[in-house]
Every structure is written in structure tokens, then in C-alpha cells.
GROMACS .gro file of C-alpha atoms in nm:
model
  310
    1MET     CA    1  -0.399   1.237   6.998
    2THR     CA    2  -0.668   1.226   7.257
    3PHE     CA    3  -0.818   0.927   7.431
    4LEU     CA    4  -1.143   0.996   7.659
    5SER     CA    5  -1.274   0.819   7.982
    6LYS     CA    6  -1.611   0.724   8.054
    7GLU     CA    7  -1.674   1.051   8.224
    8ASP     CA    8  -1.553   1.225   7.938
    9ARG     CA    9  -1.776   1.049   7.675
   10THR     CA   10  -2.083   1.111   7.917
   11GLU     CA   11  -1.994   1.473   7.933
   12ARG     CA   12  -1.958   1.505   7.541
   13VAL     CA   13  -2.299   1.339   7.495
   14ILE     CA   14  -2.466   1.565   7.761
   15GLU     CA   15  -2.287   1.861   7.592
   16PHE     CA   16  -2.410   1.741   7.240
   17GLN     CA   17  -2.800   1.749   7.357
   18ASP     CA   18  -2.774   2.088   7.534
   19ARG     CA   19  -2.599   2.239   7.227
   20CYS     CA   20  -2.858   2.098   7.021
   21LEU     CA   21  -3.137   2.239   7.228
   22VAL     CA   22  -2.981   2.602   7.247
   23ALA     CA   23  -2.933   2.566   6.845
   24GLY     CA   24  -3.298   2.542   6.838
   25MET     CA   25  -3.348   2.188   6.759
   26LYS     CA   26  -3.596   1.922   6.817
   27GLU     CA   27  -3.537   1.590   6.972
   28LEU     CA   28  -3.710   1.322   6.716
   29ALA     CA   29  -3.576   1.016   6.905
   30PRO     CA   30  -3.293   0.967   7.150
   31TYR     CA   31  -2.992   1.120   7.012
   32VAL     CA   32  -3.154   1.225   6.700
   33TYR     CA   33  -3.227   1.622   6.631
   34GLU     CA   34  -3.376   1.817   6.353
   35LEU     CA   35  -3.348   2.192   6.293
   36LYS     CA   36  -3.633   2.270   6.015
   37GLY     CA   37  -3.641   2.566   5.801
   38PRO     CA   38  -3.820   2.674   5.479
   39PHE     CA   39  -3.650   2.393   5.278
   40SER     CA   40  -3.760   2.095   5.076
   41LYS     CA   41  -3.455   1.889   5.160
   42THR     CA   42  -3.320   1.720   5.446
   43LEU     CA   43  -2.944   1.710   5.510
   44THR     CA   44  -2.872   1.432   5.781
   45ILE     CA   45  -2.511   1.429   5.932
   46ALA     CA   46  -2.457   1.108   6.162
   47THR     CA   47  -2.151   0.937   6.354
   48LEU     CA   48  -2.119   0.719   6.642
   49VAL     CA   49  -2.277   0.437   6.420
   50HIS     CA   50  -1.968   0.256   6.561
   51GLY     CA   51  -1.941   0.327   6.917
   52ASN     CA   52  -1.558   0.360   6.942
   53GLU     CA   53  -1.518   0.578   6.655
   54ILE     CA   54  -1.501   0.884   6.862
   55GLY     CA   55  -1.402   1.145   6.640
   56GLY     CA   56  -1.742   1.230   6.470
   57ILE     CA   57  -1.901   1.375   6.806
   58GLU     CA   58  -1.617   1.631   6.838
   59VAL     CA   59  -1.718   1.772   6.443
   60LEU     CA   60  -2.083   1.764   6.554
   61LEU     CA   61  -2.025   1.980   6.863
   62GLN     CA   62  -1.849   2.229   6.677
   63ILE     CA   63  -2.101   2.239   6.402
   64LEU     CA   64  -2.351   2.308   6.688
   65GLU     CA   65  -2.159   2.598   6.807
   66GLU     CA   66  -2.121   2.743   6.462
   67ILE     CA   67  -2.492   2.722   6.404
   68ARG     CA   68  -2.577   2.877   6.734
   69SER     CA   69  -2.330   3.168   6.673
   70GLN     CA   70  -2.458   3.193   6.315
   71LYS     CA   71  -2.137   3.120   6.136
   72LEU     CA   72  -2.297   2.854   5.950
   73SER     CA   73  -2.613   2.962   5.701
   74LEU     CA   74  -2.858   2.641   5.662
   75LYS     CA   75  -2.963   2.532   5.330
   76SER     CA   76  -3.166   2.227   5.413
   77ASN     CA   77  -3.329   2.098   5.706
   78LEU     CA   78  -3.067   1.954   5.926
   79ARG     CA   79  -3.071   1.608   6.140
   80LEU     CA   80  -2.793   1.521   6.367
   81ILE     CA   81  -2.775   1.164   6.505
   82LEU     CA   82  -2.542   0.991   6.741
   83GLY     CA   83  -2.587   0.616   6.636
   84ASN     CA   84  -2.436   0.377   6.912
   85VAL     CA   85  -2.427   0.586   7.245
   86ASP     CA   86  -2.428   0.273   7.457
   87ALA     CA   87  -2.126   0.144   7.271
   88TYR     CA   88  -1.977   0.488   7.283
   89PHE     CA   89  -1.982   0.501   7.677
   90GLU     CA   90  -1.824   0.143   7.664
   91ASP     CA   91  -1.559   0.214   7.415
   92LYS     CA   92  -1.667  -0.052   7.207
   93ARG     CA   93  -1.753  -0.081   6.824
   94TYR     CA   94  -2.087  -0.240   6.924
   95LEU     CA   95  -2.208  -0.437   7.206
   96GLU     CA   96  -2.397  -0.710   7.059
   97SER     CA   97  -2.385  -0.679   6.683
   98ASP     CA   98  -2.283  -0.427   6.432
   99MET     CA   99  -2.539  -0.172   6.368
  100ASN     CA  100  -2.362  -0.063   6.023
  101ARG     CA  101  -2.477  -0.428   5.885
  102ALA     CA  102  -2.843  -0.406   6.042
  103PHE     CA  103  -2.998  -0.128   5.828
  104GLY     CA  104  -3.314  -0.280   5.648
  105SER     CA  105  -3.262  -0.618   5.820
  106GLU     CA  106  -3.574  -0.815   5.936
  107ASP     CA  107  -3.361  -0.902   6.266
  108ARG     CA  108  -3.451  -0.709   6.548
  109LYS     CA  109  -3.294  -0.895   6.858
  110SER     CA  110  -2.993  -0.712   6.950
  111LYS     CA  111  -2.974  -0.362   7.091
  112GLU     CA  112  -2.793  -0.252   6.771
  113GLU     CA  113  -3.060  -0.416   6.512
  114LEU     CA  114  -3.315  -0.244   6.738
  115ARG     CA  115  -3.153   0.096   6.719
  116ALA     CA  116  -3.062   0.060   6.363
  117HIS     CA  117  -3.430   0.008   6.290
  118GLU     CA  118  -3.526   0.296   6.484
  119LEU     CA  119  -3.274   0.527   6.263
  120GLU     CA  120  -3.436   0.396   5.969
  121THR     CA  121  -3.738   0.623   6.036
  122TYR     CA  122  -3.495   0.911   5.985
  123LEU     CA  123  -3.280   0.767   5.706
  124GLN     CA  124  -3.535   0.667   5.502
  125ASP     CA  125  -3.681   1.042   5.409
  126THR     CA  126  -3.328   1.183   5.434
  127ASP     CA  127  -3.214   1.324   5.092
  128VAL     CA  128  -2.853   1.350   5.207
  129LEU     CA  129  -2.647   1.165   5.433
  130ILE     CA  130  -2.298   1.213   5.532
  131ASP     CA  131  -2.206   0.927   5.806
  132ILE     CA  132  -1.876   1.032   5.996
  133HIS     CA  133  -1.661   0.706   6.082
  134GLN     CA  134  -1.308   0.619   6.163
  135THR     CA  135  -1.092   0.312   6.097
  136ILE     CA  136  -0.968   0.059   6.314
  137GLY     CA  137  -0.630   0.042   6.158
  138ALA     CA  138  -0.416   0.289   6.026
  139THR     CA  139  -0.502   0.417   5.684
  140LYS     CA  140  -0.249   0.610   5.432
  141THR     CA  141  -0.546   0.866   5.359
  142PRO     CA  142  -0.893   0.960   5.453
  143PHE     CA  143  -1.143   0.824   5.189
  144PHE     CA  144  -1.528   0.796   5.097
  145ILE     CA  145  -1.668   0.462   5.092
  146PHE     CA  146  -2.042   0.371   5.021
  147GLU     CA  147  -2.259   0.148   4.777
  148TYR     CA  148  -2.201   0.263   4.411
  149ASP     CA  149  -2.490   0.516   4.332
  150GLU     CA  150  -2.393   0.785   4.049
  151GLU     CA  151  -2.558   1.066   4.225
  152SER     CA  152  -2.387   0.989   4.572
  153TYR     CA  153  -2.052   0.962   4.359
  154HIS     CA  154  -2.133   1.316   4.243
  155LEU     CA  155  -2.205   1.430   4.607
  156ALA     CA  156  -1.878   1.278   4.714
  157ARG     CA  157  -1.655   1.478   4.450
  158TYR     CA  158  -1.867   1.789   4.531
  159LEU     CA  159  -1.781   1.771   4.878
  160HIS     CA  160  -1.412   1.720   4.818
  161PRO     CA  161  -1.248   1.681   4.480
  162THR     CA  162  -0.963   1.448   4.541
  163LEU     CA  163  -1.030   1.206   4.845
  164PRO     CA  164  -1.032   0.846   4.736
  165VAL     CA  165  -1.353   0.669   4.697
  166VAL     CA  166  -1.424   0.341   4.727
  167THR     CA  167  -1.739   0.165   4.610
  168ASN     CA  168  -1.856  -0.195   4.570
  169THR     CA  169  -1.933  -0.417   4.289
  170LYS     CA  170  -1.931  -0.743   4.492
  171LYS     CA  171  -2.172  -0.833   4.767
  172ARG     CA  172  -2.042  -0.833   5.113
  173ASP     CA  173  -2.162  -1.092   5.376
  174PHE     CA  174  -2.418  -0.860   5.540
  175GLN     CA  175  -2.751  -0.947   5.650
  176GLY     CA  176  -2.855  -0.595   5.637
  177LYS     CA  177  -2.712  -0.275   5.487
  178THR     CA  178  -2.481  -0.002   5.608
  179SER     CA  179  -2.633   0.349   5.704
  180THR     CA  180  -2.531   0.468   5.317
  181GLY     CA  181  -2.666   0.175   5.151
  182TYR     CA  182  -3.006   0.196   5.318
  183THR     CA  183  -3.040   0.549   5.255
  184ILE     CA  184  -2.946   0.525   4.891
  185SER     CA  185  -3.195   0.240   4.861
  186LYS     CA  186  -3.452   0.484   4.962
  187GLY     CA  187  -3.368   0.706   4.730
  188GLY     CA  188  -3.119   0.955   4.883
  189MET     CA  189  -2.788   1.041   4.858
  190ALA     CA  190  -2.511   0.923   5.092
  191VAL     CA  191  -2.167   0.865   5.157
  192THR     CA  192  -1.950   0.742   5.446
  193LEU     CA  193  -1.646   0.982   5.518
  194GLU     CA  194  -1.389   0.754   5.673
  195THR     CA  195  -1.144   1.041   5.842
  196GLY     CA  196  -0.861   0.803   5.964
  197GLN     CA  197  -0.751   0.593   6.253
  198LYS     CA  198  -1.023   0.592   6.560
  199ILE     CA  199  -0.873   0.864   6.778
  200ILE     CA  200  -0.944   1.248   6.828
  201GLU     CA  201  -0.702   1.425   6.605
  202ASP     CA  202  -0.699   1.773   6.461
  203THR     CA  203  -0.653   1.706   6.088
  204GLN     CA  204  -0.922   1.459   6.104
  205ILE     CA  205  -1.184   1.695   6.240
  206SER     CA  206  -1.071   1.963   6.035
  207LEU     CA  207  -1.135   1.771   5.742
  208ALA     CA  208  -1.487   1.642   5.857
  209LEU     CA  209  -1.566   1.978   5.971
  210GLU     CA  210  -1.494   2.149   5.620
  211ILE     CA  211  -1.698   1.873   5.424
  212SER     CA  212  -1.978   1.906   5.669
  213ARG     CA  213  -2.001   2.287   5.618
  214ILE     CA  214  -2.015   2.259   5.256
  215ALA     CA  215  -2.311   2.033   5.283
  216ILE     CA  216  -2.482   2.261   5.534
  217GLU     CA  217  -2.442   2.571   5.308
  218THR     CA  218  -2.564   2.372   4.979
  219ASP     CA  219  -2.915   2.391   4.861
  220PHE     CA  220  -2.990   2.042   4.737
  221GLY     CA  221  -3.298   2.135   4.584
  222ASP     CA  222  -3.005   2.223   4.288
  223SER     CA  223  -2.847   1.946   4.108
  224LEU     CA  224  -2.493   1.887   4.180
  225PRO     CA  225  -2.241   1.927   3.927
  226VAL     CA  226  -2.151   1.612   3.720
  227SER     CA  227  -1.787   1.490   3.766
  228PRO     CA  228  -1.578   1.262   3.584
  229LEU     CA  229  -1.455   0.948   3.741
  230SER     CA  230  -1.140   1.004   3.915
  231HIS     CA  231  -0.946   0.880   4.219
  232ILE     CA  232  -1.201   0.579   4.256
  233TYR     CA  233  -1.158   0.213   4.332
  234THR     CA  234  -1.393  -0.083   4.356
  235PHE     CA  235  -1.366  -0.414   4.523
  236SER     CA  236  -1.176  -0.662   4.297
  237GLN     CA  237  -1.156  -0.940   4.541
  238ILE     CA  238  -1.296  -1.005   4.893
  239ILE     CA  239  -1.088  -1.237   5.125
  240HIS     CA  240  -1.361  -1.457   5.284
  241ASN     CA  241  -1.282  -1.646   5.629
  242PRO     CA  242  -1.578  -1.816   5.710
  243ASP     CA  243  -1.421  -2.051   5.933
  244ARG     CA  244  -1.194  -1.770   6.108
  245SER     CA  245  -0.896  -1.994   6.022
  246LEU     CA  246  -0.697  -1.768   5.773
  247GLU     CA  247  -0.468  -1.497   5.908
  248MET     CA  248  -0.296  -1.206   5.741
  249VAL     CA  249   0.036  -1.281   5.662
  250LYS     CA  250   0.180  -0.934   5.763
  251GLN     CA  251   0.054  -0.608   5.913
  252PHE     CA  252  -0.099  -0.396   5.622
  253VAL     CA  253  -0.202  -0.048   5.669
  254ASN     CA  254  -0.517   0.098   5.440
  255PHE     CA  255  -0.407   0.151   5.060
  256ASP     CA  256  -0.092  -0.001   5.114
  257PRO     CA  257  -0.014  -0.125   4.730
  258ILE     CA  258  -0.079  -0.485   4.641
  259LYS     CA  259   0.067  -0.673   4.357
  260LYS     CA  260  -0.105  -0.973   4.151
  261ASP     CA  261  -0.021  -1.308   4.311
  262GLU     CA  262   0.128  -1.173   4.639
  263VAL     CA  263   0.049  -1.394   4.916
  264LEU     CA  264  -0.199  -1.187   5.150
  265ALA     CA  265  -0.321  -1.479   5.403
  266ARG     CA  266  -0.266  -1.837   5.501
  267ASN     CA  267  -0.374  -2.103   5.728
  268SER     CA  268  -0.215  -2.462   5.759
  269LEU     CA  269  -0.406  -2.597   5.466
  270ARG     CA  270  -0.395  -2.292   5.197
  271GLU     CA  271  -0.273  -1.949   5.123
  272VAL     CA  272  -0.464  -1.674   4.956
  273ARG     CA  273  -0.305  -1.430   4.670
  274SER     CA  274  -0.420  -1.113   4.521
  275GLU     CA  275  -0.605  -1.157   4.218
  276VAL     CA  276  -0.484  -0.812   4.081
  277ASP     CA  277  -0.250  -0.517   4.132
  278GLY     CA  278  -0.440  -0.288   4.381
  279VAL     CA  279  -0.435  -0.181   4.729
  280ILE     CA  280  -0.566  -0.336   5.042
  281LEU     CA  281  -0.858  -0.206   5.272
  282PHE     CA  282  -0.998  -0.329   5.631
  283ALA     CA  283  -0.738  -0.620   5.709
  284LYS     CA  284  -0.847  -0.755   6.018
  285TYR     CA  285  -0.603  -0.906   6.286
  286GLY     CA  286  -0.633  -1.094   6.632
  287ASP     CA  287  -0.965  -1.133   6.802
  288TYR     CA  288  -1.147  -0.892   6.565
  289ALA     CA  289  -1.077  -1.099   6.284
  290LYS     CA  290  -1.265  -1.387   6.465
  291THR     CA  291  -1.564  -1.164   6.455
  292THR     CA  292  -1.610  -1.166   6.091
  293SER     CA  293  -1.591  -1.384   5.778
  294GLU     CA  294  -1.438  -1.090   5.574
  295LEU     CA  295  -1.063  -1.097   5.645
  296ALA     CA  296  -0.967  -0.790   5.390
  297LEU     CA  297  -1.081  -0.616   5.067
  298ILE     CA  298  -0.853  -0.573   4.764
  299LEU     CA  299  -0.927  -0.285   4.566
  300GLY     CA  300  -0.881  -0.205   4.205
  301PRO     CA  301  -0.894   0.120   4.029
  302VAL     CA  302  -1.205   0.240   3.826
  303HIS     CA  303  -1.092   0.379   3.491
  304ASP     CA  304  -1.459   0.347   3.306
  305LYS     CA  305  -1.815   0.278   3.426
  306LYS     CA  306  -1.796  -0.079   3.314
  307ASP     CA  307  -1.557  -0.128   3.563
  308LEU     CA  308  -1.815  -0.076   3.814
  309LYS     CA  309  -2.050  -0.337   3.679
  310SER     CA  310  -2.080  -0.655   3.899
   0.00000   0.00000   0.00000
């Protein structure tokens, strides 16, 4: 485990910029770099969309070193993006609003909304997006998460055959879209990779590196293999908390099993029970629970495409 001072973070961002230039990349916008070749497709790898999810920049630094040393052979135009660098410097998820709820939104008031709007230019013509994230709470396994799209599912399975895939069939209470949702809406394939809890940890970095290497060395002009549905979950229940009065009854870890009718949350007036047998994801606690109307997700396994219908 490694935790970073503000000075460490500043040094890493400067190192990222320097390594991009050494690798021959062109700066398109602040913390957005591109290496173009004779390719018809563009792969974007993004991180720090949430500023305190610190592991992803370590992955990009290693990718840049492998490009410089010619250990990686590009098969697509490559873009690298650091999303919310100002929040990264302050070790905060965001400064004014959640950037990963702002893509495609008409709201352009907060720092994050303005940054999301700036990045839309580089996502809307991206053919493949991998957005590297980390979870706030502990998780039993890394996983992919994205708005369901058949081609993006095949991408996830191509990048890793067994990591759980989480996808949604219920509307979440966002004004805008996630980075992946926005990219998919513009015709691209996109997955978010949640590597684990938000620290710098070798196994998380190794996983994200391996997935990134596979993507960089893939010619996305060719069709991806078609994969059967496996290890895939969808939203069976969203525990809404509009007045922020509900609290989880205990500390859950992502992918903890949940039984139907199990009490999950309560306040002085009511309790919320699970509607299905499944697993829990993104349970929120303390001050963070009061920043969002979504207290937790309950996931059910997907057995057939009909399970993915709203």
C-alpha cells in the first residue's frame, strides 16, 4: 500500500507530461495526449476522472515507459487522459461536483462539468475507451462496469475472460452520463475497469497494465470475438435515499452475498430489504452517504439476454 503527499502527486503529473512528450505524443488539451499512427481506430485510456482514485496514473506512467522503450507495438491511435487533476492534487473525489455524472449534461457550472464538457471532444470520436477507476470501499474482486452494450461486453470479455461484468438496466439518478456511457452513446465501445480500493497496490497496477497492453496491441479494425454471457451482473435494485436519512445496517464489502428479504438499510420510519438473492455494490457510509441519493446497488446474476431488459 502506498499513500501520496501533494508533492508526490505534483511530481507524478509532471512526470506524466514529460513522458508523453518523450514518447512522441501531442498535447491536445490539458492532460490529454495523443500518439497518432497510420490507423483508422482510436483507443483512449483515461484515469483520475475521480481525483482520489490514485492507482491509474501509475499505470499510464508504466505504459508510457513501455512505449518509449518500444516494448509495446501500437495498433490504434492512442490517447491518454488524466481527468480531474485539480481534485487529484487535493486527494478528493471531486472539488465541486462528480465529473463521472456530468458527460453529455447541459450543466456547465462546476469545475468538473466544464472539464467533462472539454473531454467530450476527445471521447465522442473514440472507438474504444478504457476508463481506470478504483472503489471507495473494499471489494472482493476487481470488475468491469458500464452501461450495457453488446459490443462493449465483447470488449470486456476480450480484455479479461473472467472478471465480473456489472451492467445496468435501471435508470440511475444522474443528470449526465459516465465517461463510458457517453462514449457508448456516440458509437464507441467502452468499459470502466474498477481495479480495487483506492490505494497504490501492485496487483491492481499489474491487472490494469495487462488489460491496457492487450488493448494497445489489438487492431480494433478487426471484429472482436463474440463471447457468451458469463460472470455478468445487472442492477436488480437501487436503494434510493433522496432525503439522505437511510443508513446501511452494517459494513458491506463489494460483492458480499445478499439474501432476498435481508434488511440492508433503515431509518426511524422504515427499513429496506433486498428484493432478490444477489450481491451488493457501492454501499455508502458516513458523510459520503449524504452526498448522493443512491445508497447502494443490489446486483443479480444475468443468465440470458432477457435479464438485461429494463
